[in-house]
Every structure is written in structure tokens, then in C-alpha cells.
Amino acid sequence: MSGQNMSESRTSTSQHKSEVSRRRVQDDRNAGTTPFTPLQAPQSFLVQEGYTSHKYRVGCPPLQILPLETTLIDYDNEVYVAIRGYMDVFILALTTSGVQLNGDDPIEFVYRTIEGQTLAPQHMTLAVKALWNDGCTQQWLDAADALRGTLRSNPMTSSVRVEIIAWQLIRARITEPLEEDHPIVYAWPQIRPQLHDILCQSPFVRDSWQTIVVLRRGYMIPRDWDDWSDEPDPTSVALLVVMSYDVDPWQWYGLEQSIEQLLLEHDLPAVQIEIERGANVRSVFTLCPPTIESEEMGDVIRGPYYSSIGLGADCGPAREFEQGPGQPIPGPSGTIGGIVTVTGVDGTHKKMAVLNYHVARDVFKGTSFATAADGSAIRAEVPDESEVDIIDRKGMAGTQNRKDMLFESPSRRKHNYTMQELVKTIETIRVEMNAATDPAHVQDAQARLTGEQEKYNNKKQFFDDNKQNLGRPWLASGFMRRTSCNGRLDWTLVQFDNDSRAGSNMIPSREQWPSPATAPYVSGHNLRGVASCNDVAAREEKVFKVGARTGLTACKKSALMADCRFPDDARLGLKSSSEHCFVDSAIQSSATEPINRGQKGDSGAFVWTRNGMLVGQLFGGLQTETLTPGSVSYVTDAEELLESMNQGVGGGYKISLATD
């Protein structure tokens, strides 16, 4: 994902204002489509070394493909010391070239890297924040050339990159749902097919667009430096077209103008057009390699392991995978949305757990991982006619209880990480206890050590006794089914090996909610029934979910569905689908109000209303250069979900939401 990685904290009062500014350097937002004009005169260093030139962003040597992470460089770094000696020269070069600088500290020295990339000297970058206007192309190029010339004059700084980025694109973005009565909602049935025609006219865009969505978007207004909070700009309606990560902006040159003309024909001049790359790893919300576990993201299970599971429980395949020979990695994991009741022809009832199919499919033969160029794990191609390929295409018929395939809850991934963190905690307490001289401190450390060791032993015993074993796949949608609105159907029913593991659809109590005032009215009670996403008032009504990774959160529906392409669509010959969008606001009205931050590992979470009506199941979301994961989540309609299950099972079975 895009984002900052702050490497250190500063405490010097004299550096406070500068440091706050430095911390505000975020991801660049290369959302534009207009390329820079050719150089008017040869600039020696740009010509020698090559350069990147896109709207809102220039760099020399050529910059890495977005999205990038920004990491602070220590003040004591010897290269930074040398850089600081040239600051006046840099400012003079920029102002002489006509670059309009922004802020009190427009020049920063940072690492710019792809997520997960090891920080290295070649990633050191002189980042310049400037004001963009349509006439500044040549000025920015002149300035980049002058800065590189200065840096190359000193062997200590000769490898430092130059990047000039537009100030307005550094600011944090806010994304909000679209209201139902906006004019574009009424015009969308006519605009949408014409927009698809425009995208199909370009050979580069035809096969590379990923998402079309209409949202409200704006920027954050930084307040006074002594006030670390922000307030949002008024948001504008934006038509966002997301392209594949590996497509260069020049390949969609002219697209923005064509879409603008289409909107003008429908009298929508105020709708903004944004075209940008998607994330480098296009994905639904399964938590799988190379995602790094995080205590902050809920990957450590603090409480005890429970035999009975329900809404939001963690789940994954009961086996490890190999990234390569001798390189075992834990399997992916997702969320158990909730529990359904399967009623047989003889009137007997059986409870089953509901997962996303894209999470459950990892138990079938044919799924594996390979090693990417950077050494990380990536999903390998699915072999034709393999078991998982057949189920992807045809689904899995009811009553075929696969005895050789097993799910676990907690997942092996979360369990392993939890145990690793417990070992670290235990070792830290031991060191603290050995160093303590005060008997009271020793006694306190001993008590904490005993408590952590007990947690470790209990969790280990849970797996040693195979209590984590959950059950086997009983019925699955595959990837080929669609809702009546051409939405993706992505579900699996898991039959419990032991009925005692089957819990209920109990909504967490108010005490468990981050803020009791924002909890659903029916907290502490079961889900009451099934409704449709169409029953949710766009931009007005909050809905809720419990994800295995991010826990209890809330969001709102956007008025227009998104047109989406997913990783397996091309292999299966599928066209784009239309998905319900649920959007969080980047701003919280209070420090404790929950907002939707669906992340990898939340796939499968049920979504319900304040009154306890199930309206959908989360399965994925949108991530781009300017959209962090969880800003926009995709949800399958609950009524269509249950209807699809009943169509798939046949044989006189009836599937319904467990409300007891």
C-alpha cells in the first residue's frame, strides 16, 4: 500500500516546526494525464541520466513507478549533512528557474521506495514541494537539471535523486460516498456505456483499466503547525478511472479530454476526472503473502482462543504452502462472515460457516505460490483443468463434503504470529526481571511473566489438541456466478467437523464497540434477518461489520456501483462486474467513532444495519495511488447471496440466516 514509514521521532523544540512539515511529506499523487512538453533546450544532466516527466511530477534520474513510500533520513546521516550545506544553493536554483515553492520547508531529504523495499543509498531523494500550473513545465525541468548538477559536483551527494512534486498532490485525500440525488446518478445509465466505448477505443486502455467509480473526493487542510489535526476541504464529485499498475500515464494520453467532453454533453461540467494507477498488487481482501503482520492491525490474538465461533472469526486453510523448495509460508486467511442454517428434506438442521470463495479456494488442489523478482511470495498461475480451476468455473455442488480439505480457526497465520509475539514479550520481561534490583519490581515482573507464559501454554495446547480444526467445504460459488445486477458472487459454506464450534450471529455488545454511542441499536443480539444493499440510503445510513483483522467498524454506501475487473477475470473469460461501494470518510467526527478500514484479512465479513439486518458480505476493495486500502470496499448483496446459495445446493435443501 502507499504510505509513510517514519523511521524515527524527534524531540528538539527548535526543530518542531520543521519536523512537522517533514512529516507531512506523503505519497505523490500522479493523477494527471497531460504529458510534459518536450525540452526546449538540451539540459546536460537530464539528457545524460534520463528523467521522468509527468504532470505534477518530474525526476532525475528516472523515478520509480508509483506508488512509493516516503521515509525520513536521519539528521546525522553523512549525506544529509552534506545536503544541508547546499540548501541555499538549491533554493536559488529553484527560484531562478521560476519554480514556485510552497511552505516554509519546501525541500526535504528522504528515501523514496516501493513498499517493502530495503532502504538503500540509491533511494535517497531530494524532494521539492512546488505549486503546479499549466505553464511551469519548462521551469520544473530547468530546476531539476540545476539541482542534479549541484548534487553531482560532490561525490558524497552525486547519487541523490531529484523529485519535484506538486504541493496539492502531497496533501492527504478525503474520500466520501456519493449522494443519491446528484445529477450524475440520473445521467449514469446513459454515460456508462458511452464511457466504456471511450475506454475500448484505445489499445492501451482497453485491457488495462481496472475500476470505474464515481465518488466525492477532496484534500485535507493543514491547520497551524502547533495543531496536529486537520480539517477537510469541501469534496467534489469525481469520476475515477483506475488503470493497471504497469501502465505508463502516456498510454492514456487524451483519455481525460474525451471523458470531459462526454460529461459536458450531459451538462456535468463540475464533475472532476481523475485517472490513476491501481496498487501494484491487485487483490481482494485475503490476507496472504507478502503482507506483513502487524500488531496494530489486529494480527495478534490478545484474548483466549474460543471453541465456538461466530461473526468476524479468523479462518484459513489447515496447511502451509511453499514459496519455493524448502521455503514454507503460512496459508492465507480471511473472515468468517457468520452462520447459516441448512435445513434438509427431512427437516433436520445443520449450521454452517460462510466464507468468501476466494479465501476458501486455497484448500483445493492447484493453488500455490511462486517467488517474485523482489523475492516476495506471489500467487502462481492456476493450472488448467486442476481441481481449483474446475471449481473456479463450475463451483462445488452441495453435499460434497471434502474430507481431505480442512479449515482452521484461528488461522495458522495468526496463530504463528501471535506465538512469535508472545515469545518476544516473555523474553523482554525476563530481561527486565534480571536487571531489576527493587524486590517490588522483581515481583511485578514475575507476575507478568507467569501471565504471559500461561497465555502461551494455553494457545499452544489449543493447537496441540487440534481444537482449531473447523470443518470442510460443503458448497462453493466459484467465480463465474453473478447477481442480477452483474455483481460478483464469492461465497463458500463450511460444514463444521464438530457442531460445538458452530456459534451464532451475535452482534458484539456495546461494551465491545470502540464507542458505545456509535454501536448498532441491536448490539448484543443476533442478526434479525436479511435485507438488500438497495435498502441502504446512500451517504446517509451507517452500516457495520466485524472483520477478523480490523474488528468493529462502520461505513456508508455510495449511490453508484463501481465497474470492476478482478485478477482471475481474464483467465476465466469474464467481463467486468458491477459492485456495491461502501466508503469510509478519511475524517472522523470524533476520536472514537469507528470508520470502515477493510483490510486484507477482512474478506468475508458480514455487513449489517443499525437495526441488525444483514445487507451484504464484504469481499474486496479499491486501492490506488491516492486511495488507501479500506477507503472503498466492495460488498455482495445479502439477498442475492442467500438466493445464490439456495440455487446452488438443490436437492430440497433450504439455506437461511441463522437467527437463533
XYZ file of C-alpha atoms in Angstrom:
660
model
C 0.000 0.000 0.000
C 1.054 3.572 -0.303
C 2.054 5.423 2.823
C 4.691 6.897 5.032
C 7.149 4.955 7.091
C 8.517 7.227 9.792
C 11.898 5.939 10.822
C 12.437 7.979 13.987
C 10.962 10.562 16.341
C 12.408 13.980 17.130
C 12.104 15.813 20.410
C 14.041 19.026 19.884
C 11.773 22.037 20.367
C 13.794 24.108 17.951
C 13.162 21.568 15.197
C 9.430 21.155 15.890
C 8.060 23.267 13.089
C 10.445 21.836 10.531
C 9.777 18.304 11.702
C 6.003 18.675 11.428
C 6.488 19.839 7.878
C 8.777 16.934 7.148
C 6.210 14.502 8.482
C 3.639 15.846 6.058
C 5.520 14.560 3.026
C 3.313 11.744 1.797
C 2.766 9.767 -1.369
C 2.856 11.627 -4.643
C -0.435 11.711 -6.465
C 0.354 11.333 -10.147
C -3.286 11.616 -11.065
C -2.859 13.730 -14.179
C -2.917 12.628 -17.777
C -1.305 15.500 -19.683
C 2.373 14.795 -20.513
C 5.060 17.426 -20.273
C 6.077 19.235 -23.451
C 9.466 18.280 -24.970
C 12.577 20.048 -23.692
C 13.056 23.416 -25.340
C 16.847 23.199 -24.968
C 19.212 20.366 -24.033
C 19.785 20.103 -20.299
C 23.007 18.222 -19.813
C 22.198 16.108 -16.778
C 18.645 15.242 -17.805
C 19.938 14.120 -21.194
C 22.842 12.153 -19.698
C 20.945 10.411 -16.920
C 17.404 10.263 -18.223
C 14.408 11.709 -16.421
C 10.750 11.230 -15.536
C 8.285 13.875 -16.658
C 4.583 13.576 -15.948
C 2.010 16.119 -14.988
C 2.579 17.112 -11.342
C 5.874 15.179 -11.066
C 9.394 15.326 -12.545
C 12.547 13.490 -11.547
C 16.152 12.813 -12.459
C 17.428 10.106 -12.694
C 14.126 8.468 -13.748
C 11.781 7.934 -10.798
C 10.370 4.609 -9.705
C 6.837 3.615 -10.661
C 4.145 4.654 -8.214
C 3.012 4.135 -5.538
C 6.052 4.917 -3.386
C 6.699 5.164 0.348
C 8.451 8.129 1.952
C 10.890 7.513 4.818
C 12.772 10.180 6.756
C 16.571 10.175 6.645
C 18.363 10.733 9.952
C 19.752 14.218 10.504
C 23.138 12.703 11.392
C 23.457 10.814 8.116
C 26.681 11.988 6.434
C 24.933 12.545 3.106
C 22.258 14.614 4.846
C 24.973 16.689 6.484
C 26.413 17.410 3.037
C 22.941 18.149 1.618
C 22.213 20.749 4.290
C 25.275 22.689 3.177
C 23.710 23.200 -0.264
C 20.214 24.301 0.828
C 20.752 27.958 -0.093
C 22.117 26.881 -3.485
C 19.073 24.675 -4.052
C 16.660 27.481 -3.161
C 18.466 29.866 -5.509
C 18.371 27.339 -8.375
C 14.662 26.747 -7.881
C 13.678 30.406 -7.662
C 15.939 31.349 -10.583
C 14.209 28.685 -12.689
C 10.845 30.179 -11.768
C 9.623 27.300 -9.608
C 7.016 28.478 -7.102
C 7.868 26.802 -3.818
C 5.261 26.014 -1.191
C 5.505 26.056 2.595
C 8.232 27.044 4.998
C 10.226 23.868 4.303
C 9.736 23.086 0.609
C 12.840 20.867 0.274
C 13.165 17.563 2.093
C 15.726 14.769 2.046
C 14.050 11.343 2.181
C 14.085 7.765 0.937
C 11.519 7.039 -1.800
C 10.851 3.305 -2.146
C 8.339 0.734 -3.266
C 6.520 -0.872 -0.340
C 8.714 -3.436 1.385
C 11.854 -2.389 -0.497
C 15.037 -2.284 1.592
C 16.261 1.280 2.099
C 19.453 1.889 0.128
C 21.593 4.884 -0.903
C 20.145 4.837 -4.439
C 16.727 5.658 -2.942
C 17.903 8.908 -1.325
C 15.878 11.716 -2.865
C 15.827 15.490 -2.742
C 12.053 16.062 -2.688
C 10.813 19.528 -3.640
C 7.232 20.672 -2.969
C 6.080 23.230 -5.531
C 2.951 24.862 -6.938
C 1.819 23.430 -10.256
C 0.342 25.458 -13.091
C -0.034 24.761 -16.783
C 2.933 26.952 -17.714
C 5.548 25.540 -15.370
C 6.719 22.558 -17.436
C 9.989 24.004 -18.625
C 10.681 25.696 -15.295
C 10.492 22.400 -13.419
C 12.766 20.666 -15.909
C 15.294 23.507 -15.747
C 15.271 23.326 -11.945
C 15.690 19.525 -11.878
C 18.693 19.835 -14.175
C 20.264 22.535 -12.000
C 19.721 20.532 -8.806
C 21.290 17.411 -10.290
C 24.261 19.476 -11.427
C 24.835 20.709 -7.884
C 24.467 17.219 -6.401
C 26.874 15.697 -8.913
C 29.554 18.242 -8.031
C 30.119 16.454 -4.703
C 30.975 12.702 -4.645
C 29.080 12.422 -1.350
C 25.778 13.554 -2.941
C 26.282 12.502 -6.545
C 23.802 9.597 -6.406
C 20.950 11.555 -4.764
C 17.823 11.710 -6.913
C 15.770 14.835 -7.582
C 11.981 14.781 -7.451
C 9.748 17.841 -7.826
C 6.102 17.198 -6.957
C 3.009 19.385 -6.852
C 2.099 20.525 -3.353
C -1.617 19.911 -3.798
C -0.902 16.264 -4.548
C 1.077 15.746 -1.333
C -1.859 16.562 0.872
C -3.890 13.733 2.358
C -7.043 12.873 0.434
C -10.542 12.504 1.794
C -12.998 10.186 0.065
C -16.740 10.252 0.705
C -19.762 8.418 -0.726
C -21.887 9.950 -3.464
C -25.435 11.022 -2.616
C -28.458 9.565 -4.425
C -29.829 12.857 -5.780
C -26.722 14.092 -7.589
C -27.355 14.748 -11.319
C -24.706 12.217 -12.400
C -26.759 9.447 -10.765
C -29.682 10.177 -13.077
C -27.426 10.514 -16.146
C -25.273 7.455 -15.366
C -27.352 4.892 -17.361
C -26.551 6.939 -20.497
C -22.988 7.940 -19.552
C -21.779 4.486 -18.506
C -21.980 2.652 -21.886
C -20.506 5.666 -23.691
C -17.644 5.735 -21.183
C -16.930 2.057 -21.823
C -16.867 2.799 -25.570
C -14.271 5.533 -24.985
C -12.086 3.178 -22.951
C -12.297 0.486 -25.627
C -11.088 2.851 -28.356
C -7.515 2.879 -27.009
C -5.457 -0.325 -27.430
C -3.561 0.527 -24.232
C -6.622 1.301 -22.113
C -8.951 -1.383 -23.468
C -7.378 -4.194 -21.479
C -5.703 -2.211 -18.698
C -8.489 -0.372 -16.896
C -9.435 -1.902 -13.545
C -12.158 0.221 -11.982
C -14.664 2.927 -12.873
C -16.259 4.603 -9.874
C -17.890 7.929 -9.010
C -17.168 9.303 -5.529
C -16.760 12.549 -3.662
C -13.100 13.494 -3.178
C -11.169 16.355 -1.639
C -7.996 17.276 0.211
C -7.051 17.949 3.808
C -6.334 21.474 5.013
C -3.353 21.531 7.405
C -4.008 23.818 10.362
C -1.459 25.723 12.396
C 1.758 23.778 12.985
C 1.023 23.556 16.696
C -2.302 21.853 15.905
C -1.692 18.351 14.565
C -5.303 17.821 13.499
C -6.666 18.508 10.014
C -9.944 19.577 8.542
C -11.303 18.582 5.127
C -11.873 20.719 2.074
C -15.365 20.574 0.657
C -15.370 17.481 -1.529
C -16.118 17.495 -5.244
C -17.719 14.747 -7.287
C -15.032 12.848 -9.198
C -15.226 10.175 -11.870
C -12.249 7.958 -11.085
C -10.805 5.586 -13.684
C -8.170 3.242 -12.245
C -5.568 1.737 -14.557
C -3.309 -1.263 -14.176
C -0.188 -0.638 -12.120
C 2.164 -1.428 -15.006
C 0.651 1.066 -17.477
C 2.500 4.346 -18.016
C 0.459 7.594 -17.959
C 1.407 8.496 -21.516
C -0.517 5.441 -22.681
C -3.809 7.013 -21.618
C -2.964 10.448 -23.057
C -6.088 12.107 -24.428
C -8.472 9.954 -22.386
C -9.200 12.721 -19.900
C -10.244 15.097 -22.674
C -12.581 12.509 -24.216
C -14.286 11.833 -20.869
C -14.522 15.556 -20.188
C -16.341 16.053 -23.490
C -18.743 13.226 -22.606
C -19.594 14.859 -19.270
C -20.103 18.244 -20.945
C -22.595 16.646 -23.343
C -24.580 15.574 -20.290
C -24.296 19.033 -18.667
C -21.940 17.877 -15.903
C -19.015 20.341 -16.159
C -18.384 20.332 -12.390
C -17.583 16.598 -12.219
C -13.833 16.126 -11.936
C -11.989 13.438 -13.891
C -9.227 11.506 -12.155
C -7.151 8.812 -13.852
C -4.504 6.981 -11.866
C -2.761 3.680 -11.340
C -4.083 0.974 -9.089
C -1.996 -0.789 -6.456
C 0.980 -2.835 -7.607
C -0.709 -5.988 -6.242
C -4.335 -6.054 -7.353
C -6.233 -8.069 -4.805
C -9.393 -8.840 -2.991
C -9.168 -8.784 0.792
C -7.492 -12.102 1.513
C -4.556 -11.793 3.880
C -1.748 -13.634 2.144
C 1.989 -13.289 1.493
C 3.762 -10.944 1.208
C 1.513 -8.921 3.543
C 3.412 -8.192 6.756
C 1.641 -8.970 10.012
C 1.061 -6.052 12.327
C 0.056 -5.866 15.972
C -1.730 -2.604 15.230
C -3.819 -4.357 12.550
C -5.118 -6.953 14.994
C -2.886 -9.806 13.841
C -2.054 -10.668 17.460
C -4.925 -12.506 19.162
C -4.881 -10.993 22.633
C -7.692 -12.949 24.218
C -8.171 -16.703 24.554
C -8.936 -18.977 21.618
C -12.637 -19.831 21.571
C -14.163 -23.172 20.631
C -17.410 -21.554 19.456
C -17.037 -19.103 16.565
C -19.375 -16.547 15.001
C -19.332 -13.121 13.355
C -15.870 -11.963 12.368
C -13.831 -15.012 13.382
C -10.446 -15.560 11.734
C -10.148 -18.557 9.379
C -7.660 -20.143 6.985
C -6.566 -23.426 5.382
C -5.083 -26.021 7.734
C -1.846 -26.356 5.815
C 1.251 -24.429 4.927
C 2.317 -23.536 1.414
C 5.739 -23.373 -0.199
C 7.018 -20.249 -1.864
C 9.761 -22.438 -3.276
C 11.632 -25.626 -2.340
C 12.231 -25.535 1.393
C 10.518 -22.163 1.837
C 7.309 -22.819 3.803
C 4.909 -19.902 4.293
C 1.632 -19.779 6.220
C -1.543 -20.019 4.196
C -3.844 -17.057 3.514
C -6.596 -16.110 5.924
C -9.923 -14.324 5.878
C -13.041 -13.685 7.924
C -15.975 -15.947 8.756
C -18.868 -13.654 7.908
C -21.366 -15.527 10.029
C -23.527 -18.621 10.331
C -26.327 -20.010 8.138
C -28.735 -22.851 8.812
C -29.063 -25.630 6.223
C -32.405 -27.448 6.500
C -32.600 -30.893 4.908
C -35.555 -32.536 3.215
C -36.179 -34.469 6.428
C -36.415 -31.256 8.449
C -33.053 -31.638 10.163
C -30.964 -28.514 10.702
C -27.244 -28.036 10.288
C -25.280 -24.847 10.966
C -22.500 -23.865 8.576
C -19.977 -21.035 8.379
C -19.932 -18.544 5.488
C -16.578 -17.557 3.939
C -15.568 -15.882 0.707
C -14.757 -18.377 -2.005
C -11.505 -16.602 -2.856
C -10.380 -17.345 0.731
C -11.669 -20.921 0.815
C -10.257 -21.941 -2.579
C -6.774 -22.273 -1.100
C -7.755 -25.662 0.332
C -8.269 -27.075 -3.175
C -5.537 -28.666 -5.249
C -3.916 -26.356 -7.768
C -3.315 -23.267 -5.616
C 0.306 -22.419 -4.915
C 2.753 -19.552 -4.510
C 5.808 -18.543 -6.501
C 8.667 -16.105 -5.950
C 8.558 -12.640 -7.489
C 11.578 -10.775 -8.801
C 11.978 -8.964 -5.471
C 11.893 -12.248 -3.537
C 8.343 -11.874 -2.199
C 5.651 -14.530 -2.484
C 3.038 -14.181 -5.214
C 0.210 -16.432 -6.310
C 1.268 -18.842 -9.027
C -0.763 -19.370 -12.190
C -3.615 -21.840 -11.765
C -3.014 -24.967 -13.899
C -5.700 -25.666 -16.493
C -8.126 -28.433 -15.507
C -6.723 -28.521 -11.967
C -9.220 -29.011 -9.164
C -9.283 -25.336 -8.247
C -9.611 -24.318 -11.920
C -12.675 -26.548 -12.310
C -14.285 -25.220 -9.105
C -13.442 -21.638 -10.142
C -15.527 -22.260 -13.268
C -18.305 -24.551 -12.049
C -18.489 -24.102 -8.303
C -18.759 -27.024 -5.905
C -22.071 -28.846 -5.590
C -23.750 -29.221 -2.228
C -23.321 -32.337 -0.069
C -19.782 -32.950 -1.403
C -18.095 -32.805 1.983
C -14.380 -32.846 1.168
C -12.764 -34.931 3.911
C -9.227 -34.228 2.677
C -9.594 -30.446 2.938
C -9.674 -28.680 6.282
C -10.083 -25.122 7.598
C -8.789 -23.772 10.905
C -9.905 -21.041 13.251
C -7.776 -19.291 14.395
C -5.828 -19.427 11.153
C -2.311 -20.826 11.134
C -1.032 -17.411 10.036
C -2.488 -15.537 13.011
C -1.597 -18.285 15.463
C 2.049 -18.344 14.365
C 2.346 -14.572 14.598
C 0.613 -14.467 17.982
C 3.024 -17.079 19.365
C 6.042 -15.206 17.984
C 4.923 -12.005 19.693
C 4.276 -13.837 22.966
C 7.823 -15.246 22.897
C 9.195 -11.717 22.389
C 7.112 -10.412 25.282
C 8.258 -13.226 27.559
C 11.927 -12.606 26.709
C 11.523 -8.853 27.292
C 10.026 -9.439 30.747
C 12.831 -11.870 31.625
C 15.478 -9.311 30.729
C 13.622 -6.670 32.743
C 13.321 -9.021 35.729
C 17.019 -9.957 35.663
C 18.012 -6.297 35.583
C 15.657 -5.243 38.405
C 17.116 -4.590 41.859
C 13.964 -3.488 43.663
C 12.149 -6.562 45.085
C 8.789 -4.991 44.234
C 9.807 -4.634 40.592
C 11.053 -8.220 40.527
C 7.764 -9.432 41.994
C 5.759 -7.425 39.457
C 7.847 -8.753 36.554
C 7.473 -12.310 37.824
C 3.685 -11.946 37.944
C 3.591 -10.602 34.392
C 5.939 -13.349 33.203
C 3.702 -16.016 34.706
C 0.662 -14.500 32.992
C 2.308 -14.369 29.553
C 3.635 -17.916 29.881
C 0.138 -19.108 30.770
C -1.253 -17.428 27.630
C 1.463 -19.083 25.548
C 0.823 -22.528 27.021
C -2.966 -22.275 26.621
C -2.732 -21.228 22.971
C -0.168 -23.921 22.219
C -2.338 -26.544 23.895
C -5.352 -25.411 21.828
C -3.485 -26.347 18.634
C -1.842 -29.417 20.169
C -5.355 -30.732 20.912
C -6.493 -29.894 17.345
C -9.233 -27.660 18.711
C -8.512 -25.216 15.887
C -9.914 -27.651 13.316
C -13.062 -26.051 11.930
C -14.524 -28.068 9.071
C -14.611 -28.804 5.340
C -16.041 -27.027 2.289
C -19.601 -28.158 1.603
C -20.817 -25.751 -1.086
C -18.996 -23.065 -3.105
C -19.929 -20.474 -5.726
C -16.734 -20.453 -7.773
C -16.061 -17.236 -9.688
C -18.469 -17.489 -12.625
C -21.771 -16.638 -10.928
C -23.212 -13.139 -10.957
C -26.033 -11.331 -9.190
C -28.984 -9.856 -11.076
C -27.027 -6.571 -11.207
C -23.904 -8.313 -12.581
C -22.229 -8.308 -9.176
C -19.614 -10.839 -8.165
C -20.773 -13.853 -6.117
C -17.936 -15.091 -3.934
C -19.023 -17.480 -1.152
C -18.319 -20.867 0.421
C -20.179 -22.825 3.089
C -18.056 -24.772 5.547
C -19.556 -27.716 7.413
C -18.298 -27.956 10.990
C -16.437 -31.113 11.959
C -17.765 -30.621 15.465
C -21.130 -28.928 15.987
C -19.837 -27.363 19.200
C -17.735 -24.982 17.094
C -20.860 -23.502 15.493
C -21.627 -20.228 17.225
C -24.258 -17.614 16.391
C -24.616 -14.341 14.515
C -24.386 -12.360 17.749
C -23.566 -8.686 17.179
C -20.839 -7.516 19.598
C -22.134 -5.818 22.723
C -21.872 -2.094 23.331
C -19.006 -2.709 25.731
C -17.014 -4.299 22.887
C -17.688 -1.411 20.494
C -14.979 1.296 20.203
C -17.571 3.915 21.162
C -20.836 2.741 22.754
C -22.639 5.814 21.403
C -21.996 4.679 17.816
C -22.848 0.996 18.340
C -25.774 -0.552 16.438
C -29.121 -0.478 18.254
C -29.189 -4.273 18.426
C -25.721 -4.728 19.909
C -25.573 -7.889 21.988
C -28.329 -9.559 19.960
C -28.393 -11.813 16.905
C -28.784 -10.533 13.374
C -32.540 -10.234 12.825
C -32.905 -11.057 9.136
C -31.786 -10.433 5.553
C -32.222 -7.246 3.511
C -30.638 -5.773 0.387
C -27.875 -3.250 -0.202
C -30.511 -1.390 -2.203
C -32.404 -0.749 1.048
C -29.483 1.276 2.455
C -29.755 5.056 1.973
C -26.639 6.244 0.163
C -24.395 8.666 2.079
C -26.923 8.855 4.919
C -27.184 5.500 6.690
C -24.329 3.823 8.519
C -23.717 0.098 8.233
C -21.321 -2.046 10.252
C -19.003 -5.026 10.002
C -16.725 -7.186 12.135
C -13.521 -8.094 10.281
C -11.004 -10.628 11.555
C -8.262 -8.059 11.011
C -9.740 -4.626 11.667
C -12.556 -5.570 14.011
C -15.651 -3.415 14.552
C -16.036 -0.608 12.003
C -18.692 1.429 10.205
C -19.135 2.924 6.720
C -21.731 4.331 4.297
C -22.942 3.275 0.876
C -22.201 5.285 -2.258
C -25.038 5.870 -4.709
C -23.417 4.377 -7.826
C -21.989 0.893 -8.204
C -18.406 0.523 -9.429
C -17.416 -1.321 -12.608
C -14.585 -3.659 -11.601
C -12.143 -6.165 -13.035
C -10.520 -8.748 -10.758
C -7.333 -10.819 -11.088
C -8.975 -14.074 -12.255
C -11.435 -12.497 -14.690
C -9.162 -12.639 -17.747
C -8.262 -16.312 -17.195
C -11.922 -17.219 -16.865
C -13.072 -15.072 -19.783
C -15.231 -12.871 -17.536
C -16.238 -9.312 -18.297
C -16.268 -6.562 -15.685
C -18.699 -6.761 -12.770
C -20.754 -4.064 -11.010
C -20.193 -3.848 -7.269
C -21.868 -2.034 -4.375
C -19.410 0.508 -2.935
C -19.216 1.287 0.769
C -16.974 4.215 1.610
C -15.338 5.485 4.768
C -14.551 9.129 5.350
C -10.899 9.921 5.970
C -12.101 12.252 8.732
C -13.746 11.019 11.916
C -16.267 13.261 13.659
C -14.773 12.139 16.970
C -11.629 10.353 18.084
C -13.547 7.195 18.950
C -16.052 6.939 16.106
C -15.382 3.781 14.068
C -14.843 4.068 10.337
C -14.559 1.329 7.757
C -10.949 0.313 7.232
C -11.418 -3.000 5.481
C -8.008 -4.597 5.036
C -6.504 -7.817 3.768
C -7.837 -10.448 6.141
C -11.337 -8.912 6.360
C -12.628 -10.779 3.294
C -15.937 -12.414 4.066
C -17.160 -10.074 6.810
C -20.940 -9.651 7.052
C -22.283 -6.085 6.728
C -25.417 -5.110 8.630
C -27.577 -2.106 9.557
C -28.157 -0.433 12.922
C -31.323 -2.498 13.237
C -29.444 -5.763 12.775
C -30.461 -6.575 9.199
C -27.795 -8.322 7.122
C -27.340 -6.384 3.868
C -24.169 -7.865 2.400
C -20.800 -9.571 2.584
C -17.517 -7.708 2.100
C -15.101 -9.333 -0.350
C -12.658 -6.699 -1.594
C -11.899 -3.060 -2.152
C -10.170 -0.384 -4.160
C -6.579 0.711 -3.666
C -4.818 3.302 -5.829
C -2.057 5.888 -5.608
C -4.383 8.173 -3.653
C -6.778 5.671 -2.058
C -5.518 3.704 0.917
C -6.904 0.204 1.463
C -10.322 0.275 3.053
C -11.369 3.672 1.716
C -13.701 1.919 -0.740
C -14.989 -1.589 -0.003
C -16.968 -3.894 -2.308
C -19.978 -5.720 -0.870
C -22.144 -8.534 -2.293
C -25.885 -8.049 -1.755
C -27.183 -10.309 1.066
C -30.491 -11.227 -0.561
C -28.696 -12.287 -3.732
C -26.106 -14.119 -1.628
C -28.739 -16.343 0.035
C -30.611 -16.795 -3.240
C -27.423 -17.980 -4.945
C -26.717 -20.463 -2.141
C -30.191 -21.945 -2.446
C -29.898 -22.203 -6.211
C -26.537 -23.929 -5.869
C -27.455 -26.532 -3.289
C -30.551 -28.129 -4.853
C -31.792 -31.480 -3.588
C -34.549 -29.987 -1.455
C -32.182 -28.226 0.927
C -33.017 -24.744 2.216
C -30.365 -22.272 3.390
C -31.245 -19.342 5.647
C -29.523 -16.918 8.011
C -29.153 -18.381 11.490
C -31.136 -16.004 13.705
C -31.387 -18.172 16.828
